[in-house]
Each structure stands twice: as C-alpha cells, then as structure tokens.
Coordinates of C-alpha atoms (C1' of nucleotides) in Angstrom, one line a residue:
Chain A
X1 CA 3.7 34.8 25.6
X2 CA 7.0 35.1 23.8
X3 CA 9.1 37.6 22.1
X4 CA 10.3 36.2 18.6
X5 CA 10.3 38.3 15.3
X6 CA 9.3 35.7 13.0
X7 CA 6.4 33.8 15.0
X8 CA 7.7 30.1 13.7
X9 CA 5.2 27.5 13.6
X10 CA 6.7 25.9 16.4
X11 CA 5.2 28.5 18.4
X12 CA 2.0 28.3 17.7
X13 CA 1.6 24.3 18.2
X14 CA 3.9 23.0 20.4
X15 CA 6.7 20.8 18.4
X16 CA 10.0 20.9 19.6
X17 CA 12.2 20.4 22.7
X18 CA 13.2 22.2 25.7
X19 CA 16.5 21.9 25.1
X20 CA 18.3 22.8 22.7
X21 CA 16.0 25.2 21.0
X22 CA 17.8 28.5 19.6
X23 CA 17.0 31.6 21.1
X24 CA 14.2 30.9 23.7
X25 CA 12.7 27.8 24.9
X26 CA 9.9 25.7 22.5
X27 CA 7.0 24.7 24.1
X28 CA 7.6 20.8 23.9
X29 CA 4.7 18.4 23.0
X30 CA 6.6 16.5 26.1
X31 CA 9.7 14.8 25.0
X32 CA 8.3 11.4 23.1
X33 CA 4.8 11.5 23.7
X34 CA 4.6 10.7 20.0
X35 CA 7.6 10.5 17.7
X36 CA 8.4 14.3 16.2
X37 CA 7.7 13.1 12.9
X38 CA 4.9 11.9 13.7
X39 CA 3.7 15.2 15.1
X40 CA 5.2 17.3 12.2
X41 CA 3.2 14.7 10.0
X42 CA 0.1 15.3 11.5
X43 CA 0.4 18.9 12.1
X44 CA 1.1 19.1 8.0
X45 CA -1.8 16.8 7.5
X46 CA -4.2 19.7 9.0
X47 CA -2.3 22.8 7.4
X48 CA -2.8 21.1 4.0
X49 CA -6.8 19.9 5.1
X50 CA -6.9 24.2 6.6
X51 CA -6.3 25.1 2.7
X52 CA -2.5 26.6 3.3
X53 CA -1.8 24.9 0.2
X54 CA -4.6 23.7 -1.7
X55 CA -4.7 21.0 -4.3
X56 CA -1.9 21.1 -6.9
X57 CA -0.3 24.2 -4.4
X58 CA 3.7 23.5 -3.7
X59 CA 4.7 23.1 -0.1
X60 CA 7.8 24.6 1.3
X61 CA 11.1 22.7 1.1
X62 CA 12.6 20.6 3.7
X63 CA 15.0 22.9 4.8
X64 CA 12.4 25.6 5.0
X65 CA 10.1 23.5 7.1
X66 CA 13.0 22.1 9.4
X67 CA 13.7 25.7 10.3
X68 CA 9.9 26.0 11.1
X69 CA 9.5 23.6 13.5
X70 CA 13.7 24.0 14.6
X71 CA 14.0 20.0 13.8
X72 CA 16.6 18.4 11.4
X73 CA 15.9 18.1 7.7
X74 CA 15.9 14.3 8.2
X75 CA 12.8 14.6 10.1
X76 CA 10.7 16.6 8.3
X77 CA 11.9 14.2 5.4
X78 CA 10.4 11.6 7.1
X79 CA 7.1 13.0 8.1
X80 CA 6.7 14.2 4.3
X81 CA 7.7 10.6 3.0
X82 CA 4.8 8.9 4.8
X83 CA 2.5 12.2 3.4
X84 CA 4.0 10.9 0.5
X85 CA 3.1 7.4 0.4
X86 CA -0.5 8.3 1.5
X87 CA -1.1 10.0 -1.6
X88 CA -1.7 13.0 0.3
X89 CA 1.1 14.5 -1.3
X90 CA 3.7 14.1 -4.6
X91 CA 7.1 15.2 -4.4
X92 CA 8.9 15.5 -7.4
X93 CA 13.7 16.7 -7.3
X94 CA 14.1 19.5 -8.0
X95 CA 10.7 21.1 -8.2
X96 CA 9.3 20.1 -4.6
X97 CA 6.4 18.8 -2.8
X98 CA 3.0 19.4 -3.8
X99 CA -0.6 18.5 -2.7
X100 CA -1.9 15.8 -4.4
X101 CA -4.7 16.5 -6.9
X102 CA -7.0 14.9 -9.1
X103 CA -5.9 17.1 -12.0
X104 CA -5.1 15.0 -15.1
X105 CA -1.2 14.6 -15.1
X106 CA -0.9 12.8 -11.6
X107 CA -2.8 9.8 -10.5
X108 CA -5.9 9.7 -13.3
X109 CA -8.5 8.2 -12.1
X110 CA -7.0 6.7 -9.1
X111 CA -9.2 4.7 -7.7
X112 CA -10.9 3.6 -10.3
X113 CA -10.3 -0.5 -10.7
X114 CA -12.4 -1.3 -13.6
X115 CA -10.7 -2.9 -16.7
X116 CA -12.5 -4.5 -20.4
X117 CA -12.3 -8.0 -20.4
X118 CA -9.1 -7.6 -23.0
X119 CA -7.3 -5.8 -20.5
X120 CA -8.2 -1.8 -21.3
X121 CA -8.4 0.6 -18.9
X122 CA -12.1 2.1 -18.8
X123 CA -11.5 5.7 -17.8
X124 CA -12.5 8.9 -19.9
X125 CA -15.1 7.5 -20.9
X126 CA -18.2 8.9 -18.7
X127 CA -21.4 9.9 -20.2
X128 CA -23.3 13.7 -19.9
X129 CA -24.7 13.1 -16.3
X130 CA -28.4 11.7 -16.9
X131 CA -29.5 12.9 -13.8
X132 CA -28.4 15.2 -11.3
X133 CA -30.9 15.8 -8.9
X134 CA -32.3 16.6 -5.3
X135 CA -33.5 12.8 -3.5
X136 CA -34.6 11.0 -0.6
X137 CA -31.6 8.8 0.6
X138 CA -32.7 5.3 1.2
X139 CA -31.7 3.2 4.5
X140 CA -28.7 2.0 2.4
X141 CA -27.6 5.3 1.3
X142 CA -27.7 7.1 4.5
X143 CA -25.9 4.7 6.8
X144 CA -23.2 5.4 3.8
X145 CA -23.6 8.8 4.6
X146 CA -24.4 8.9 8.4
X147 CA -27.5 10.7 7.5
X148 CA -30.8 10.4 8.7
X149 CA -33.0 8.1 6.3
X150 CA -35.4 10.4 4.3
X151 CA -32.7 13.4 4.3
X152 CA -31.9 14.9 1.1
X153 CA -29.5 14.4 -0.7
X154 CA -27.7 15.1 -4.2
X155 CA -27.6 12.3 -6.5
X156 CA -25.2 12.0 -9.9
X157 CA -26.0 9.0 -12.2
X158 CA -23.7 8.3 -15.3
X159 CA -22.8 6.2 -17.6
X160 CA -19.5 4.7 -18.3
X161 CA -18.5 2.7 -22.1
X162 CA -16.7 0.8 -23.7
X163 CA -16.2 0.2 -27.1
X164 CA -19.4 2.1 -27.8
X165 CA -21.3 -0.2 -25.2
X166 CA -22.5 0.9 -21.8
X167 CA -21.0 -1.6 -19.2
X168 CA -21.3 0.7 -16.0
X169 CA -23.7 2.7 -14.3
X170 CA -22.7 4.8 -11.7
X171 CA -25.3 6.5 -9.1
X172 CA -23.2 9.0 -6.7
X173 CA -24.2 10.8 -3.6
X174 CA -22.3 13.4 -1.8
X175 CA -23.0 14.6 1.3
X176 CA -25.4 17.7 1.9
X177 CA -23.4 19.3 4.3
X178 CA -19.9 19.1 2.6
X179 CA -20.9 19.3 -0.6
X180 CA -24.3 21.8 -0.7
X181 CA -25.9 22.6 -3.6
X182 CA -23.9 19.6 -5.4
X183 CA -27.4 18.8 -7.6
X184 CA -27.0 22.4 -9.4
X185 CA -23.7 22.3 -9.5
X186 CA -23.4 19.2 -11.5
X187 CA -26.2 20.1 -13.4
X188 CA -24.4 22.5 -15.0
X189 CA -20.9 21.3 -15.0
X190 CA -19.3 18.5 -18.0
X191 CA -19.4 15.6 -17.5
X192 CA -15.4 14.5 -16.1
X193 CA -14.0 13.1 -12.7
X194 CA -16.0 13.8 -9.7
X195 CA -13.4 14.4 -7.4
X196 CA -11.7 17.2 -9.6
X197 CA -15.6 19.0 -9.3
X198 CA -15.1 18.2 -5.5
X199 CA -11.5 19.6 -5.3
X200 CA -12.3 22.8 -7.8
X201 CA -15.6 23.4 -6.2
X202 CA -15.3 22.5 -2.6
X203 CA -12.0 22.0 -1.8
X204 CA -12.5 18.4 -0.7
X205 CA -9.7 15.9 -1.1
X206 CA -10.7 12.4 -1.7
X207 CA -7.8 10.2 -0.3
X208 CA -9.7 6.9 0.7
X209 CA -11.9 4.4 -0.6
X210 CA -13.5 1.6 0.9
X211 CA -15.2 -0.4 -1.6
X212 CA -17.6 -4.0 -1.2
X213 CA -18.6 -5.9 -3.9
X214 CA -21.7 -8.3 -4.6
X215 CA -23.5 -10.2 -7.4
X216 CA -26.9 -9.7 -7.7
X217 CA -30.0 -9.3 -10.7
X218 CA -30.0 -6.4 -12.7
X219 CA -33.2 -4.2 -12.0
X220 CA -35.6 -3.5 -15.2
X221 CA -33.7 0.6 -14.6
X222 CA -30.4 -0.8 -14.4
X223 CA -30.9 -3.6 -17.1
X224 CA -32.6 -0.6 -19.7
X225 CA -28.9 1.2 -19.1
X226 CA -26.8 -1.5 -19.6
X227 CA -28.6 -3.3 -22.3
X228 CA -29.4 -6.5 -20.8
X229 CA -32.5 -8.5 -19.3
X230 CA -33.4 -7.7 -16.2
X231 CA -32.4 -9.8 -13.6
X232 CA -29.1 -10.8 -15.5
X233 CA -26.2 -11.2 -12.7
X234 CA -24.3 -7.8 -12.8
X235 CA -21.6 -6.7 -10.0
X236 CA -22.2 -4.2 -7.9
X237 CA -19.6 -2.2 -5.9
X238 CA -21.0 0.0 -2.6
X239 CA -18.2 2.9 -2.6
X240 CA -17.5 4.9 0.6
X241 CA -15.0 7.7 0.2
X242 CA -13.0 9.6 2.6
X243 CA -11.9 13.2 2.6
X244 CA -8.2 13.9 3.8
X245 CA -10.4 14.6 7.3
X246 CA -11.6 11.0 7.2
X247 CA -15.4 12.6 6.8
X248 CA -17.9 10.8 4.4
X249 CA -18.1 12.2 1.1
X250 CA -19.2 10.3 -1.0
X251 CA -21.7 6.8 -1.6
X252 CA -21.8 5.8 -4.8
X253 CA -23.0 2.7 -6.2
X254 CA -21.6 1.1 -9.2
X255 CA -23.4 -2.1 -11.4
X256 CA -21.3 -3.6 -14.3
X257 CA -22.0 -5.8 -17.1
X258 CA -19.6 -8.2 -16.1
X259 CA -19.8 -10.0 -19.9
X260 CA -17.1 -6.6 -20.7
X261 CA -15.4 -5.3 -18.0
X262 CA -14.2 -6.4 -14.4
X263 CA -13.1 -5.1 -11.5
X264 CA -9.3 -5.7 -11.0
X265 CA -7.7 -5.4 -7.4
X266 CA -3.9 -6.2 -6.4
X267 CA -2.6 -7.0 -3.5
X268 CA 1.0 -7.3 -1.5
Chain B
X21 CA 40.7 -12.9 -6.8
X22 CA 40.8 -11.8 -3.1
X23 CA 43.1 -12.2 -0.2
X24 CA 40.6 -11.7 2.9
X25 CA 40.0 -13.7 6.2
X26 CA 36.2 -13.4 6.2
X27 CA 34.9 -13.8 2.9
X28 CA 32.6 -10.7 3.1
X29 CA 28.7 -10.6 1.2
X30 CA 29.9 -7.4 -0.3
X31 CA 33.1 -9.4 -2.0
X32 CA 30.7 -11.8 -3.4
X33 CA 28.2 -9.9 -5.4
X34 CA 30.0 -6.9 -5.9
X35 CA 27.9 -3.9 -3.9
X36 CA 29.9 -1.1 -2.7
X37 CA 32.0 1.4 -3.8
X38 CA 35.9 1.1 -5.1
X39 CA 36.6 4.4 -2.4
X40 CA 36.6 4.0 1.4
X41 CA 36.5 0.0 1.0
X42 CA 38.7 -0.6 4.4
X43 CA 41.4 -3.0 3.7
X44 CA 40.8 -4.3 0.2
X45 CA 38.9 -2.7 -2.7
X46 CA 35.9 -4.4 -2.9
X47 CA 34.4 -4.6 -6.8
X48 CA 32.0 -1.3 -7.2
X49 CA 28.2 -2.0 -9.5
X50 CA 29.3 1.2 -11.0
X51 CA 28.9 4.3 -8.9
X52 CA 25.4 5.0 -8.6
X53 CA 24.1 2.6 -11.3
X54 CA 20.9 2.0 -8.6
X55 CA 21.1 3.4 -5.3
X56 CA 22.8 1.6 -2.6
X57 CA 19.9 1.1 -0.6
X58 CA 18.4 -0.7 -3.9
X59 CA 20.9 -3.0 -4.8
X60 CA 21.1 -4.2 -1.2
X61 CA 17.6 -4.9 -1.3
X62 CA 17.8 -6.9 -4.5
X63 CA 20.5 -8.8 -3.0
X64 CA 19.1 -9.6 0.6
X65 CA 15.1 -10.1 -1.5
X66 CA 17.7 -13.0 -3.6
X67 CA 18.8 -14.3 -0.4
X68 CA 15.5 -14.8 1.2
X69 CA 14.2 -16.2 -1.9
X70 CA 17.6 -18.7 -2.0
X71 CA 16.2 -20.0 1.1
X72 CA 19.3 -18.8 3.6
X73 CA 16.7 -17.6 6.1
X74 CA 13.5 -19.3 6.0
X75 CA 9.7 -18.3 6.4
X76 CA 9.8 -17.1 10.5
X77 CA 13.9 -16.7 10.6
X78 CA 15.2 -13.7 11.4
X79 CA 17.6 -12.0 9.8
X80 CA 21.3 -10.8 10.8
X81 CA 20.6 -7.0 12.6
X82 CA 21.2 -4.2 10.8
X83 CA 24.9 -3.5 12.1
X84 CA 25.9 -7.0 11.2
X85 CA 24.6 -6.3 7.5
X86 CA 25.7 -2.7 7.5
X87 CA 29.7 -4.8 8.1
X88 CA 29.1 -7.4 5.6
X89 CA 28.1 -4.5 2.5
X90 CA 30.6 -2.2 4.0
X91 CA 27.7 0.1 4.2
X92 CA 26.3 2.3 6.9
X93 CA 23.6 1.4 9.0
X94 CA 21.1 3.9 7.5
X95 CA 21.4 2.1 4.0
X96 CA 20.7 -1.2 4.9
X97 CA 18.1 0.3 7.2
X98 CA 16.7 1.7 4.1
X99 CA 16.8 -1.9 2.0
X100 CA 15.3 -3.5 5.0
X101 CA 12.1 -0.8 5.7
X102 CA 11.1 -1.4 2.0
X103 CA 11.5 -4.9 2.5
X104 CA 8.9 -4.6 5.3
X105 CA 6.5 -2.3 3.6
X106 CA 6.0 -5.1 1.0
X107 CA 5.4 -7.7 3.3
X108 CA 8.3 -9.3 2.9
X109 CA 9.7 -9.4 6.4
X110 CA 8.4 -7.9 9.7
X111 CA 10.2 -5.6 12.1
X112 CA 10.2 -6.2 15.6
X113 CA 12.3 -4.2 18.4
X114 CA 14.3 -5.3 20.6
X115 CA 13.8 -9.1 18.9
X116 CA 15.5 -8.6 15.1
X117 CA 14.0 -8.7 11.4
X118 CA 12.1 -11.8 10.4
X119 CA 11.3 -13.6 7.1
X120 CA 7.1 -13.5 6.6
X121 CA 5.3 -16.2 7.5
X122 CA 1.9 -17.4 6.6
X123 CA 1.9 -19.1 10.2
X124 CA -1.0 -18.0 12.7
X125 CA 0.3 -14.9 14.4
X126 CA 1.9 -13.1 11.6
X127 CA -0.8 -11.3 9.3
X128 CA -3.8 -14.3 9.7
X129 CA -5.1 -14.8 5.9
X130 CA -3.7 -11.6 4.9
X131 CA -5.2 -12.1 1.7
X132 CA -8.3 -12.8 2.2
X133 CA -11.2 -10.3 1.5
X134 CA -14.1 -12.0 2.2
X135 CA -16.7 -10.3 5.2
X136 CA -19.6 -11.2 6.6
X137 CA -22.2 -8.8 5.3
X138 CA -22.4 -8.4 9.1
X139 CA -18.6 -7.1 9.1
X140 CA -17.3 -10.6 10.6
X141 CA -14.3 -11.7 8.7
X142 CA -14.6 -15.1 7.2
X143 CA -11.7 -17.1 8.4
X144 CA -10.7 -20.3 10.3
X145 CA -13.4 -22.3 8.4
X146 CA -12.3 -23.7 6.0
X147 CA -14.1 -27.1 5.2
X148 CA -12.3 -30.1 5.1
X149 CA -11.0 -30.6 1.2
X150 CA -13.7 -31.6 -1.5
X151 CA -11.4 -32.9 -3.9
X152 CA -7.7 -32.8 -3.9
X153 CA -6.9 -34.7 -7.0
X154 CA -5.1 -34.1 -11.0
X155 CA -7.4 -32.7 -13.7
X156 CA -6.6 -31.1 -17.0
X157 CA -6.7 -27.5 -17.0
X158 CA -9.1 -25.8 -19.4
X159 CA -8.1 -22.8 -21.5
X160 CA -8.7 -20.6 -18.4
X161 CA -6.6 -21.8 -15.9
X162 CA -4.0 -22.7 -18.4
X163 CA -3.8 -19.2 -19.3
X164 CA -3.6 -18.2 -15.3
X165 CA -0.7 -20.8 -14.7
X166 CA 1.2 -20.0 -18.2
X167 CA 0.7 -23.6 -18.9
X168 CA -0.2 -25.8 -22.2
X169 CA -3.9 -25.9 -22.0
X170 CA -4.6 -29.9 -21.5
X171 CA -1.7 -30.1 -18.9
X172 CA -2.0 -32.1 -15.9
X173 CA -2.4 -29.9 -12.6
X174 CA -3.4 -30.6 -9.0
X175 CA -6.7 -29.5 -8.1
X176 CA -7.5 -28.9 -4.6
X177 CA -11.8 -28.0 -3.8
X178 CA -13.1 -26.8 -0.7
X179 CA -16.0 -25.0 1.1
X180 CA -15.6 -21.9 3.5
X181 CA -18.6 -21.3 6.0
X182 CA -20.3 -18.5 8.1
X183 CA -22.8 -19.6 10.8
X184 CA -23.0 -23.2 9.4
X185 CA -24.0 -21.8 5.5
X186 CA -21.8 -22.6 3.1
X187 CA -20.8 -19.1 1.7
X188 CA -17.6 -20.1 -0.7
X189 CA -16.3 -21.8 -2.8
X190 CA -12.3 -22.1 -4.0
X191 CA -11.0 -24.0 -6.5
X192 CA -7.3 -23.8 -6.5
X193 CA -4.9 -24.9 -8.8
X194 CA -1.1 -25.4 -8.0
X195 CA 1.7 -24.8 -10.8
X196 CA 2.9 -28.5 -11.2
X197 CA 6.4 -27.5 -12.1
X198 CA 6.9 -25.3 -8.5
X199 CA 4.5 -27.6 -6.2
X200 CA 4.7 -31.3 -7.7
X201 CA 2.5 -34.2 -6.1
X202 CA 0.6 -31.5 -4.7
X203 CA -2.4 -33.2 -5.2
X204 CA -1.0 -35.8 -2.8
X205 CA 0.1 -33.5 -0.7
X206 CA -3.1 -32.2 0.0
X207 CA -5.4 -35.0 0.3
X208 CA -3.6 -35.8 3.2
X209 CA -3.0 -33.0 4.9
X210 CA -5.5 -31.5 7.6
X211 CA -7.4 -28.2 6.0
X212 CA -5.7 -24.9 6.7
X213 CA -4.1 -22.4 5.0
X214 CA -2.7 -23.1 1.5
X215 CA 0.2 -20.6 1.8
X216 CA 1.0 -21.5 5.1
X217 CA 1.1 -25.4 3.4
X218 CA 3.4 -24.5 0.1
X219 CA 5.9 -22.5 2.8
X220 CA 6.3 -25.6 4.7
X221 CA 6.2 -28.6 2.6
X222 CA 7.5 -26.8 -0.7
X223 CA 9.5 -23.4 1.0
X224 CA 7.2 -21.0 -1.3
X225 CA 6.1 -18.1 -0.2
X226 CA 2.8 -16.2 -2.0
X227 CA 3.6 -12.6 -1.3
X228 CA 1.5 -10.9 -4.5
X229 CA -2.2 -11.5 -5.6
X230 CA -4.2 -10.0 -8.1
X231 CA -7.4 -10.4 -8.3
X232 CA -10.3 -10.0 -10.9
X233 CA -14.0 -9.8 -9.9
X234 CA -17.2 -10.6 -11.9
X235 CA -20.8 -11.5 -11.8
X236 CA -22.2 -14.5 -13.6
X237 CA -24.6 -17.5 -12.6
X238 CA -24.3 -20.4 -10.7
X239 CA -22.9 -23.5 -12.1
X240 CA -25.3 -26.5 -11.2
X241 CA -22.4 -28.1 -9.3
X242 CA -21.6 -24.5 -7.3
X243 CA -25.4 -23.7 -6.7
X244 CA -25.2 -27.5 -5.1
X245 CA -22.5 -26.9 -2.7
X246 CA -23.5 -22.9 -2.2
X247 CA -27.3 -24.2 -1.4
X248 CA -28.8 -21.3 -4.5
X249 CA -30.4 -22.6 -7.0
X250 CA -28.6 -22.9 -10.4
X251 CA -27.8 -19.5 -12.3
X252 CA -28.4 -17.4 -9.1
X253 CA -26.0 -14.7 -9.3
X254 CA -22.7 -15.2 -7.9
X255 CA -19.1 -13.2 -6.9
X256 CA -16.6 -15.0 -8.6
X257 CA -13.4 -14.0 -7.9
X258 CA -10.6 -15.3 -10.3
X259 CA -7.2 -15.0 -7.9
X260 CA -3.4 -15.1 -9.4
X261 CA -0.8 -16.0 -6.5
X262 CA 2.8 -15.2 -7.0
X263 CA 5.8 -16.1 -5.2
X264 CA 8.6 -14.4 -3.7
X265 CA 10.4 -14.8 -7.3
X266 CA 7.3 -13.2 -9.1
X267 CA 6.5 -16.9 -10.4
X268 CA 3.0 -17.9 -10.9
X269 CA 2.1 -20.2 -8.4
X270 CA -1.5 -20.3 -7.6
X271 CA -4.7 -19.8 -10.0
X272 CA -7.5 -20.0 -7.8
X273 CA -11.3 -19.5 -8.8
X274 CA -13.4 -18.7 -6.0
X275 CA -17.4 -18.2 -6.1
X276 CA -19.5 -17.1 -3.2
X277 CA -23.1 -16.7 -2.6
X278 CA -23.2 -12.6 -1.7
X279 CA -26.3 -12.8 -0.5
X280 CA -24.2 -13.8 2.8
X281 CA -20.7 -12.2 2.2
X282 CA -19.1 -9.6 -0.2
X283 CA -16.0 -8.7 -1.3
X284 CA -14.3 -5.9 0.6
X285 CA -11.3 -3.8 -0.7
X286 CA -9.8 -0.4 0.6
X287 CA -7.5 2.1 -1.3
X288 CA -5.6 5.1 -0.7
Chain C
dC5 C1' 22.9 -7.0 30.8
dA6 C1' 23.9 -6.7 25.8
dG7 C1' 21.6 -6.5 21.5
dT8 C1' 17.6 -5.1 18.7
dG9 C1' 15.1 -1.8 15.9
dG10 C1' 13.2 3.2 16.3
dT11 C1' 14.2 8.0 16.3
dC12 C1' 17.0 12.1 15.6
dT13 C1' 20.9 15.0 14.2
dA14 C1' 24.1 17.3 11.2
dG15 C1' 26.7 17.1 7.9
dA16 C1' 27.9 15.6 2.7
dC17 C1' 27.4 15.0 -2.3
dC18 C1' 24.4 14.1 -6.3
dA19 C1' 20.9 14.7 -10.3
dC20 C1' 17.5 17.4 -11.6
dA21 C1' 14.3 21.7 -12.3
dT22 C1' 14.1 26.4 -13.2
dC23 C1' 15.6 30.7 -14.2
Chain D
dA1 C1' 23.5 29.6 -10.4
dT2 C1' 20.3 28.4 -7.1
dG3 C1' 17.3 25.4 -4.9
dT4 C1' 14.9 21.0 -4.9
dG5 C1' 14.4 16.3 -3.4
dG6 C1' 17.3 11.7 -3.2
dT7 C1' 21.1 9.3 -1.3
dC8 C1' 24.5 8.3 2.1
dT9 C1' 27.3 8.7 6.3
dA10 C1' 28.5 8.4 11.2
dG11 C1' 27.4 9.4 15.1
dA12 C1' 23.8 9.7 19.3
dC13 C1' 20.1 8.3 22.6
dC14 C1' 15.9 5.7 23.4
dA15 C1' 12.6 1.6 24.6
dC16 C1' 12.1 -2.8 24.3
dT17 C1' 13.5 -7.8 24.4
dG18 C1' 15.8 -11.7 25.9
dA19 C1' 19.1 -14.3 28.5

DNA sequence: CAGTGGTCTAGACCACATC
DNA sequence: ATGTGGTCTAGACCACTGA
C-alpha cells in the first residue's frame, strides 16, 4: 500500500486530508463527510472499547495523538473533550487522560441516585450477595436483555442499608454472552460495586443507564427483606445498562422502602 | 474614569486584561483570577438574567462580543458553548445565539419525565386547572419554597391524561415573593405550560430541577381524581424548580397512577 | 449577498504532575 | 526539567441563513 516507517494510525483508518499531509498522501475519510473530530472521537471510542488502554490505563497526550492522525492539537482536544464529558474518559493537567473506571477514587458509585430521607448518600453499604445463581429470565427480564424468554441467565440479589435497616433490594442480571459464567464468579467474589467485577473480570465498561421507575405492593419475598407487610407501596426502579459499545449488560431491578430513602434525580 | 467614544461592556465590569487593551487600559479582574472564558460567562449568564435579551432573543454574534470584552473570538466562543450545554441558550447557524425558551419549538416540556408505559411521552394534555387559588403551605412545601410554614402561597391543581385516563396529578406551588397574584394569574389563563407562563407574564425562566421520587399510598382526594382506590400505591414525585438566578421558584408535588405511566430517567 | 455559527490550524503562555 | 492538560489568540475556510 504505502511505504512509511512508523505505520501512523492515520494509515490504517482513513482520517486525514489529501492535502496537506507530510510525506505521502493520507487516505481521506472525504473531506467533511463528518467533522475530523468527530471521526478521531469515534475512532478513540473503539481503540479504548478494543482494550488499547483498558480501564484506569493513561492515553497518549494530545500532541502525541495529533501527530497520529497528522491533525492539530486543537482537534484531538476537542474529540477528547466530548470523551471527556461522556465519562468515557477523565483527564486530569499534568498527568493526562485516562479511561474512566469504576475504581474507588473517580466517580463512586456513579450512577447510583439513592439518598436517606435526611439527605445521606447510601453507597458502601451492600450486603454478602444472598444469591448468585443460574435462572430462567422472565418476559420482563429478557426484553431487558434481548434474550429469548426461558434463557438462562445469571442473577445477583443484595441487600443495601441504612442505619442498620435494609431499605433496598437489588436483583441483577447480566447478560450470558458478555458476562459467562457471572453466577460463579460472584459466588465467590465480595460483596462491592458490580461494575468494578464487570471491568476487572470482563473488561466491560458501563457508561449508560436508563432507569424507569414505578410504585407498586411489596411481594411477601420482597416485604420479608425489607421488613415490611406485604403489599406496602415500595418504589421500584427497572435499570438497563449500557456498555461503552451500547450492548445490554445489565437488568437489574431495584425495590426501596421509600419510609428511608429516595431516589434523587437532577436535571438542567 | 474613562475618556472613550463607545462605552465598551469590557469598561463596565472590568474583564480583560491591563496589556494589549487597544486605546485605553481597560481595568484587569486580576490576571487569571478565573479564566477569561469564565468570567465572560458570568457576565453574559448576569445579563440574560437582567433581562437585556429576553426568553427567544438572540444574542449579539460572537465577533460583536469578542469587540465589546476586547477578547478573541475563541473565548467568547468558549463562554457561549457552556452557556448552550446548560440549556441556557441554543446555537443556531447561519441565524445567531438565542435566549431559551419554554415556547413550543424549543425543547417541548424539557422537563418532563413522564412515559407511557407504552413509550408514548405524556405531553400536550394537560387538563384544564383544578384549583388555582391561595392556601397556607404546610411544613413541606414551606421547606421546598424556603418560606415561614403558614405563609400564604398560590396553588395551582391540575390533571395530565393518556388515552382519556387520568394518569397525574401536579400540585404546584409558586414562590409568592418571585410570582405574586399568581394565583390570579392562573385562574385565568388557558392550561399550558407553567414555565412557558412565568417566562411571559413574570420574565422567569426555570432552567434547574431536582427531583425526589417515592412510593406511598393514595390520598382519598388523589385516588378520586387518579380513578385507584384510596392507599393504592402511587409515584410521587416531589419537584424543586429554580430560575436562572438559582432562586427557588417552583415546589411542585406530583402523584401518578404507574400502573399507566412511570418515571423515566437516563444517565451517563 | 453579508452575516452567522462550526470547524480547523498553529502558534503562545500557564499551572500543575512527576521525576 | 520535562511533559501534561488548560487557556488564549488570530487567523482561515466552510455551510447555512436571511434579506
């Protein structure tokens, strides 16, 4: 094809210009089909989702990467800023850029929007897993997986507290084909975030959450756990989450004792 | 103070730098106390709020701002794309920068997170207003308005629908101080949006909510109007609206029958 | 057509981390 | 001392909008 020393990545996909380009010509992805940040954005996007630099992994600097893909610094600055603000990736001066993880010191517990009543956070609080098994996925459960009803699936149920109380159980599925196994593994593991198992263990990213939230009656299972009567109103919250390939991961369903905590969204 | 023909924005609240000011030296907030970029923001988020381009006005172009800060283009770029990101204004090219509306084509009920369980959004019917008179505020709504509980607020009541059920209802409150004779107001105004109403008739804009969810039964008077029977479980969603300024304008309590519609919410 | 915001470049200086 | 990301400048060209 070409004759370069150092093979730069703007070889091998096709970002650049004709013109302009140093010693030999770049293979343009036409000029403007997309913005080039755009393009260098997306192309990061699926060197981080490849594993180039996993979770918690520093990428290379600007200036490194604008030499890559022969574009300005200003570019790459941009396609990295909108990684940025995706959570997809941290950046910190005068360390660099690295892949966002669900490792303690950044982002804990991220997603997680329940608060006590008095304002408390409810995070680190997670009981020994009381099950993790091998089930049959109910209709509900596998349209959240986009798996065939009756498939089988890994299921995690826990127990959150608060002051000493248990105000929210937590049933999680992963799915079979990203996450195999996930019933032994869990079995065995501490109990602590989920999606620092997923990123240690399978080298799945969670970056998205889509959340819906109902009242309904406790069942007797539910009420036992929680400590109420059956049939008391509790909140439920349906949880879909995304990888950073925008696969289905995860369906978890969540019931609260809403007398202690609630869920807590804001908005702008 | 100053000898200049056209009394520039930069002369008047001191942004900008003592070097490089062209004919005069225009008063310098320290170098680097806050970026550039930041303090321009500040200033052009005080002049929106100060009413000098209203809800759907559209802002001088970025050159003509760049002149008046005696900034490049890029800064006040900068200012204006974080602007954007929080809502504040919306970009359009070729037409110029305008102030966010709550009116129809601009982000419809861009708050609103209630869907069909069906995945239909719930909007556009609203029900004619309930009740749009003065109560006392209990403890609650005292505490979401920062107000002496026992104070005199307006109450406005009304019913959203889906397929011709009554699926939710909002109870809003208005801060007294910021929308006075609302309760007037809004007995004789046609239903419709509530921000859209306090940007026209009181020039506030609601461009933060924060939301709290529970579970809990029906009230006799909310299973009446929701068609449950009393102490059926029920969403309630407890909403804080703030203004441009960060003021606490709205407390609204909402209630809806999830048998028909949830809650929806995503995060990344 | 002139004016708008959107993209892109190529430089500069800074505060901060690490070694 | 070096390298990082963060800020800022001053230009350029583009696509789109509206008169």
């Amino acid at each position: 094809m070409k004759s370069k020393v150092s093979q730069s990545v703007a070889d091998q996909i096709e970002i650049g210009r004709t013109s302009k380009a140093k010693g030999h010509s770049v293979q343009l992805q036409r000029p403007t089909a997309q913005p080039l940040y755009l393009q260098v954005k997306d192309h990061l996007i699926r060197r981080v989702l490849a594993g180039e630099w996993g979770p918690g992994e520093c990428l290379p600097s600007e200036m490194k990467l604008a030499d890559e893909y022969e574009l300005s610094q200003g570019t790459v600055r941009k396609a990295i800023e909108e990684m940025a603000v995706e959570g997809l990736v941290s950046r910190h001066p005068g360390r660099g850029t690295f892949v966002t993880s669900h490792r303690g010191e950044y982002q804990p517990a991220r997603f997680l929007r329940f608060y006590a009543n008095n304002g408390e956070r409810i995070s680190g609080s997670e009981s020994p897993y009381i099950k993790s098994h091998r089930v049959k996925v109910d209709a509900r459960a596998a349209a959240g997986l986009q798996l065939k009803p009756g498939s089988d699936v890994a299921e995690i149920v826990r127990v959150r507290h608060f002051n000493d109380l248990p105000v929210l159980v937590e049933s999680i599925m992963l799915h079979p084909d990203l996450c195999p196994e996930a019933e032994r593994v869990f079995a065995q593991r501490e109990p602590g975030s989920i999606y620092l198992a997923l990123e240690q263990i399978y080298n799945i990213l969670v970056v998205r959450v889509d959340e819906r939230l109902r009242a309904r009656g406790a069942s007797k299972y539910e009420a036992k756990l929680l400590g109420l009567r059956p049939n008391s109103p509790i909140l439920e919250v349906e949880r879909h989450g995304y990888s950073l390939g925008g696969q289905r991961v995860e369906w978890r369903l969540s019931v609260c004792n809403s007398d202690v905590i609630h869920y807590q969204n804001q908005s702008s």
